[in-house]
PDB file of C-alpha atoms in Angstrom:
ATOM      1  CA  MET P   1       0.000   0.000   0.000  1.00  0.00           C
ATOM      2  CA  THR P   2       3.045   2.258   0.248  1.00  0.00           C
ATOM      3  CA  TYR P   3       3.533   2.276  -3.506  1.00  0.00           C
ATOM      4  CA  GLN P   4       0.548   4.401  -4.398  1.00  0.00           C
ATOM      5  CA  PRO P   5       1.182   7.266  -6.852  1.00  0.00           C
ATOM      6  CA  ALA P   6       2.392  10.573  -5.442  1.00  0.00           C
ATOM      7  CA  ASP P   7       0.007  12.531  -7.676  1.00  0.00           C
ATOM      8  CA  PRO P   8      -3.364  12.739  -5.890  1.00  0.00           C
ATOM      9  CA  ASP P   9      -5.203  12.669  -9.223  1.00  0.00           C
ATOM     10  CA  ASP P  10      -3.738   9.229  -9.985  1.00  0.00           C
ATOM     11  CA  ARG P  11      -4.425   7.725  -6.561  1.00  0.00           C
ATOM     12  CA  PHE P  12      -8.100   7.036  -7.129  1.00  0.00           C
ATOM     13  CA  TYR P  13      -7.372   4.935 -10.224  1.00  0.00           C
ATOM     14  CA  TRP P  14      -4.548   3.100  -8.461  1.00  0.00           C
ATOM     15  CA  TRP P  15      -6.842   2.118  -5.570  1.00  0.00           C
ATOM     16  CA  GLU P  16      -9.723   1.362  -7.917  1.00  0.00           C
ATOM     17  CA  THR P  17      -7.505  -0.993  -9.918  1.00  0.00           C
ATOM     18  CA  LEU P  18      -6.226  -2.728  -6.795  1.00  0.00           C
ATOM     19  CA  VAL P  19      -9.774  -3.314  -5.570  1.00  0.00           C
ATOM     20  CA  GLU P  20     -11.040  -4.468  -8.972  1.00  0.00           C
ATOM     21  CA  VAL P  21      -8.175  -6.897  -9.553  1.00  0.00           C
ATOM     22  CA  SER P  22      -8.592  -8.439  -6.102  1.00  0.00           C
ATOM     23  CA  LEU P  23     -12.380  -8.730  -6.606  1.00  0.00           C
ATOM     24  CA  ASP P  24     -11.824 -10.369  -9.976  1.00  0.00           C
ATOM     25  CA  ARG P  25      -9.559 -12.930  -8.326  1.00  0.00           C
ATOM     26  CA  VAL P  26     -12.179 -13.634  -5.611  1.00  0.00           C
ATOM     27  CA  ARG P  27     -14.671 -14.459  -8.369  1.00  0.00           C
ATOM     28  CA  SER P  28     -12.303 -16.874 -10.123  1.00  0.00           C
ATOM     29  CA  SER P  29     -13.866 -20.334 -10.237  1.00  0.00           C
ATOM     30  CA  THR P  30     -10.504 -22.083 -10.186  1.00  0.00           C
ATOM     31  CA  LEU P  31      -9.051 -20.290  -7.177  1.00  0.00           C
ATOM     32  CA  PRO P  32      -8.315 -22.390  -4.080  1.00  0.00           C
ATOM     33  CA  THR P  33     -10.117 -21.355  -0.885  1.00  0.00           C
ATOM     34  CA  SER P  34      -6.938 -20.068   0.755  1.00  0.00           C
ATOM     35  CA  MET P  35      -6.219 -17.706  -2.155  1.00  0.00           C
ATOM     36  CA  ARG P  36      -9.837 -16.537  -2.342  1.00  0.00           C
ATOM     37  CA  ARG P  37      -9.526 -15.622   1.348  1.00  0.00           C
ATOM     38  CA  LYS P  38      -6.313 -13.662   0.721  1.00  0.00           C
ATOM     39  CA  TYR P  39      -7.801 -11.749  -2.204  1.00  0.00           C
ATOM     40  CA  SER P  40     -10.921 -10.988  -0.149  1.00  0.00           C
ATOM     41  CA  LEU P  41      -8.733  -9.587   2.600  1.00  0.00           C
ATOM     42  CA  LEU P  42      -6.785  -7.539   0.057  1.00  0.00           C
ATOM     43  CA  ALA P  43      -9.989  -6.140  -1.441  1.00  0.00           C
ATOM     44  CA  ALA P  44     -11.324  -5.231   2.015  1.00  0.00           C
ATOM     45  CA  GLN P  45      -8.055  -3.718   3.232  1.00  0.00           C
ATOM     46  CA  SER P  46      -7.529  -1.697   0.081  1.00  0.00           C
ATOM     47  CA  THR P  47     -11.119  -0.421   0.156  1.00  0.00           C
ATOM     48  CA  ARG P  48     -10.812   0.626   3.817  1.00  0.00           C
ATOM     49  CA  GLU P  49      -7.454   2.278   3.153  1.00  0.00           C
ATOM     50  CA  ALA P  50      -8.806   4.161   0.136  1.00  0.00           C
ATOM     51  CA  VAL P  51     -11.676   5.503   2.270  1.00  0.00           C
ATOM     52  CA  LYS P  52      -9.310   6.395   5.113  1.00  0.00           C
ATOM     53  CA  LEU P  53      -7.055   8.306   2.707  1.00  0.00           C
ATOM     54  CA  GLN P  54     -10.160   9.988   1.250  1.00  0.00           C
ATOM     55  CA  VAL P  55      -9.341   8.620  -2.185  1.00  0.00           C
ATOM     56  CA  MET P  56     -12.702   6.825  -2.241  1.00  0.00           C
ATOM     57  CA  PRO P  57     -15.896   8.305  -0.739  1.00  0.00           C
ATOM     58  CA  SER P  58     -17.178   6.439   2.325  1.00  0.00           C
ATOM     59  CA  TRP P  59     -20.501   5.651   0.645  1.00  0.00           C
ATOM     60  CA  LYS P  60     -18.709   3.914  -2.221  1.00  0.00           C
ATOM     61  CA  GLY P  61     -16.446   2.038   0.179  1.00  0.00           C
ATOM     62  CA  SER P  62     -19.512   0.864   2.107  1.00  0.00           C
ATOM     63  CA  MET P  63     -21.075  -0.457  -1.081  1.00  0.00           C
ATOM     64  CA  ARG P  64     -17.880  -2.203  -2.133  1.00  0.00           C
ATOM     65  CA  LEU P  65     -17.455  -3.912   1.226  1.00  0.00           C
ATOM     66  CA  ALA P  66     -21.090  -5.035   1.354  1.00  0.00           C
ATOM     67  CA  PHE P  67     -20.893  -6.529  -2.132  1.00  0.00           C
ATOM     68  CA  LEU P  68     -17.572  -8.159  -1.196  1.00  0.00           C
ATOM     69  CA  VAL P  69     -19.223  -9.823   1.825  1.00  0.00           C
ATOM     70  CA  SER P  70     -21.967 -11.103  -0.453  1.00  0.00           C
ATOM     71  CA  GLU P  71     -19.509 -12.340  -3.067  1.00  0.00           C
ATOM     72  CA  TYR P  72     -17.029 -14.013  -0.727  1.00  0.00           C
ATOM     73  CA  GLY P  73     -19.796 -15.474   1.426  1.00  0.00           C
ATOM     74  CA  ARG P  74     -21.161 -17.445  -1.547  1.00  0.00           C
ATOM     75  CA  TYR P  75     -18.225 -19.818  -1.627  1.00  0.00           C
ATOM     76  CA  PRO P  76     -18.328 -23.020   0.421  1.00  0.00           C
ATOM     77  CA  GLY P  77     -15.898 -22.903   3.302  1.00  0.00           C
ATOM     78  CA  SER P  78     -15.581 -19.133   3.284  1.00  0.00           C
ATOM     79  CA  ASP P  79     -14.910 -17.669   6.698  1.00  0.00           C
ATOM     80  CA  VAL P  80     -16.719 -14.461   5.841  1.00  0.00           C
ATOM     81  CA  GLN P  81     -17.446 -13.620   9.495  1.00  0.00           C
ATOM     82  CA  GLU P  82     -13.779 -13.678  10.434  1.00  0.00           C
ATOM     83  CA  VAL P  83     -12.357 -12.179   7.263  1.00  0.00           C
ATOM     84  CA  LEU P  84     -14.837  -9.392   6.456  1.00  0.00           C
ATOM     85  CA  ARG P  85     -16.898  -8.869   9.648  1.00  0.00           C
ATOM     86  CA  PRO P  86     -20.347  -8.324   8.053  1.00  0.00           C
ATOM     87  CA  ASN P  87     -21.830  -6.764  11.209  1.00  0.00           C
ATOM     88  CA  GLN P  88     -19.134  -4.074  11.144  1.00  0.00           C
ATOM     89  CA  VAL P  89     -19.634  -3.548   7.411  1.00  0.00           C
ATOM     90  CA  ALA P  90     -23.354  -2.931   8.062  1.00  0.00           C
ATOM     91  CA  GLU P  91     -22.621  -0.537  10.957  1.00  0.00           C
ATOM     92  CA  ASP P  92     -20.168   1.411   8.794  1.00  0.00           C
ATOM     93  CA  ALA P  93     -22.672   1.577   5.940  1.00  0.00           C
ATOM     94  CA  PHE P  94     -25.344   3.039   8.231  1.00  0.00           C
ATOM     95  CA  GLN P  95     -22.801   5.581   9.430  1.00  0.00           C
ATOM     96  CA  ALA P  96     -21.976   6.474   5.807  1.00  0.00           C
ATOM     97  CA  ILE P  97     -25.678   7.101   5.175  1.00  0.00           C
ATOM     98  CA  GLY P  98     -25.752   9.366   8.207  1.00  0.00           C
ATOM     99  CA  LYS P  99     -29.537   9.536   8.493  1.00  0.00           C
ATOM    100  CA  SER P 100     -32.325   7.350   9.756  1.00  0.00           C
ATOM    101  CA  PRO P 101     -34.657   5.559   7.350  1.00  0.00           C
ATOM    102  CA  GLU P 102     -37.461   7.872   8.487  1.00  0.00           C
ATOM    103  CA  GLU P 103     -35.426  11.014   7.723  1.00  0.00           C
ATOM    104  CA  VAL P 104     -34.577   9.724   4.267  1.00  0.00           C
ATOM    105  CA  ALA P 105     -38.205   8.716   3.645  1.00  0.00           C
ATOM    106  CA  ARG P 106     -39.319  12.287   4.416  1.00  0.00           C
ATOM    107  CA  VAL P 107     -36.792  13.705   1.944  1.00  0.00           C
ATOM    108  CA  ALA P 108     -37.776  11.063  -0.616  1.00  0.00           C
ATOM    109  CA  ASP P 109     -41.378  12.280  -0.646  1.00  0.00           C
ATOM    110  CA  ASN P 110     -41.813  14.188  -3.870  1.00  0.00           C
ATOM    111  CA  TRP P 111     -38.149  13.646  -4.739  1.00  0.00           C
ATOM    112  CA  PRO P 112     -38.485  14.879  -8.373  1.00  0.00           C
ATOM    113  CA  SER P 113     -38.982  18.427  -7.067  1.00  0.00           C
ATOM    114  CA  ARG P 114     -35.848  18.280  -4.892  1.00  0.00           C
ATOM    115  CA  PRO P 115     -32.534  19.920  -5.810  1.00  0.00           C
ATOM    116  CA  ILE P 116     -30.202  17.690  -7.818  1.00  0.00           C
ATOM    117  CA  ASP P 117     -27.742  17.270  -4.938  1.00  0.00           C
ATOM    118  CA  GLU P 118     -30.518  15.871  -2.705  1.00  0.00           C
ATOM    119  CA  ILE P 119     -31.613  13.503  -5.474  1.00  0.00           C
ATOM    120  CA  ALA P 120     -28.005  12.338  -5.878  1.00  0.00           C
ATOM    121  CA  GLU P 121     -27.777  11.714  -2.120  1.00  0.00           C
ATOM    122  CA  LEU P 122     -30.997   9.691  -2.198  1.00  0.00           C
ATOM    123  CA  ARG P 123     -29.587   7.639  -5.062  1.00  0.00           C
ATOM    124  CA  ARG P 124     -26.391   6.952  -3.102  1.00  0.00           C
ATOM    125  CA  VAL P 125     -28.506   5.793  -0.146  1.00  0.00           C
ATOM    126  CA  LYS P 126     -30.454   3.466  -2.435  1.00  0.00           C
ATOM    127  CA  ASN P 127     -27.214   2.004  -3.787  1.00  0.00           C
ATOM    128  CA  ILE P 128     -25.871   1.386  -0.273  1.00  0.00           C
ATOM    129  CA  VAL P 129     -29.147  -0.255   0.789  1.00  0.00           C
ATOM    130  CA  HIS P 130     -29.067  -2.464  -2.309  1.00  0.00           C
ATOM    131  CA  ALA P 131     -25.540  -3.590  -1.372  1.00  0.00           C
ATOM    132  CA  LEU P 132     -26.633  -4.235   2.222  1.00  0.00           C
ATOM    133  CA  SER P 133     -29.549  -6.351   1.045  1.00  0.00           C
ATOM    134  CA  ALA P 134     -27.112  -8.530  -0.934  1.00  0.00           C
ATOM    135  CA  MET P 135     -25.119  -9.322   2.228  1.00  0.00           C
ATOM    136  CA  ARG P 136     -28.026  -9.469   4.668  1.00  0.00           C
ATOM    137  CA  SER P 137     -27.856 -13.236   5.144  1.00  0.00           C
ATOM    138  CA  HIS P 138     -24.328 -12.830   6.558  1.00  0.00           C
ATOM    139  CA  VAL P 139     -25.316 -10.231   9.167  1.00  0.00           C
ATOM    140  CA  LEU P 140     -25.714 -12.084  12.454  1.00  0.00           C
ATOM    141  CA  ASP P 141     -26.826  -9.215  14.718  1.00  0.00           C
ATOM    142  CA  PRO P 142     -30.663  -9.215  14.735  1.00  0.00           C
ATOM    143  CA  ARG P 143     -30.746  -5.460  15.393  1.00  0.00           C
ATOM    144  CA  LEU P 144     -28.679  -4.782  12.278  1.00  0.00           C
ATOM    145  CA  ARG P 145     -30.779  -7.194  10.192  1.00  0.00           C
ATOM    146  CA  ALA P 146     -33.926  -5.362  11.347  1.00  0.00           C
ATOM    147  CA  THR P 147     -32.358  -2.031  10.381  1.00  0.00           C
ATOM    148  CA  ILE P 148     -31.543  -3.372   6.919  1.00  0.00           C
ATOM    149  CA  SER P 149     -35.189  -4.474   6.620  1.00  0.00           C
ATOM    150  CA  ARG P 150     -36.375  -0.977   7.598  1.00  0.00           C
ATOM    151  CA  TRP P 151     -34.143   0.503   4.908  1.00  0.00           C
ATOM    152  CA  LEU P 152     -35.427  -1.977   2.336  1.00  0.00           C
ATOM    153  CA  ASP P 153     -39.010  -0.909   3.143  1.00  0.00           C
ATOM    154  CA  ILE P 154     -38.294   2.684   2.084  1.00  0.00           C
ATOM    155  CA  CYS P 155     -35.986   1.798  -0.794  1.00  0.00           C
ATOM    156  CA  GLU P 156     -38.870   1.769  -3.300  1.00  0.00           C
ATOM    157  CA  LYS P 157     -39.485   5.467  -2.583  1.00  0.00           C
ATOM    158  CA  LEU P 158     -35.927   6.379  -3.536  1.00  0.00           C
ATOM    159  CA  PRO P 159     -34.941   7.486  -7.045  1.00  0.00           C
TER     160      PRO P 159
END
């Protein structure tokens, strides 16, 4: 991770490539379980580091991690709980949203008349919720699963 480009404009693409290559390897049908685990860890670590360095927005990092949990968790023998910590991924995603489902539902009412930046925020929320729904079966905390369900209930109102 210390070899990222010095030019800030190039950093996003460097991190994006690292994440994409590691995700591609996770999806490889011929990869042994031990290597799939390592690539999943690399994808998670690089996503978290990119968010920490503010190279990737937190909402996008939340989506990436949620989809990674879903993807890695599909494979027999995956230790998704230990490797990716789905409960923490869900908590971080809710923090990235920054609002309650009820607050977002109020803003979503009559969304076509809202300013474009509010519509874009609603769309980001919908994308995060979609990613959370994909990994929901791996979330063990019943409180977090219930929160995902609440978000899914309002998702249809979002643009």
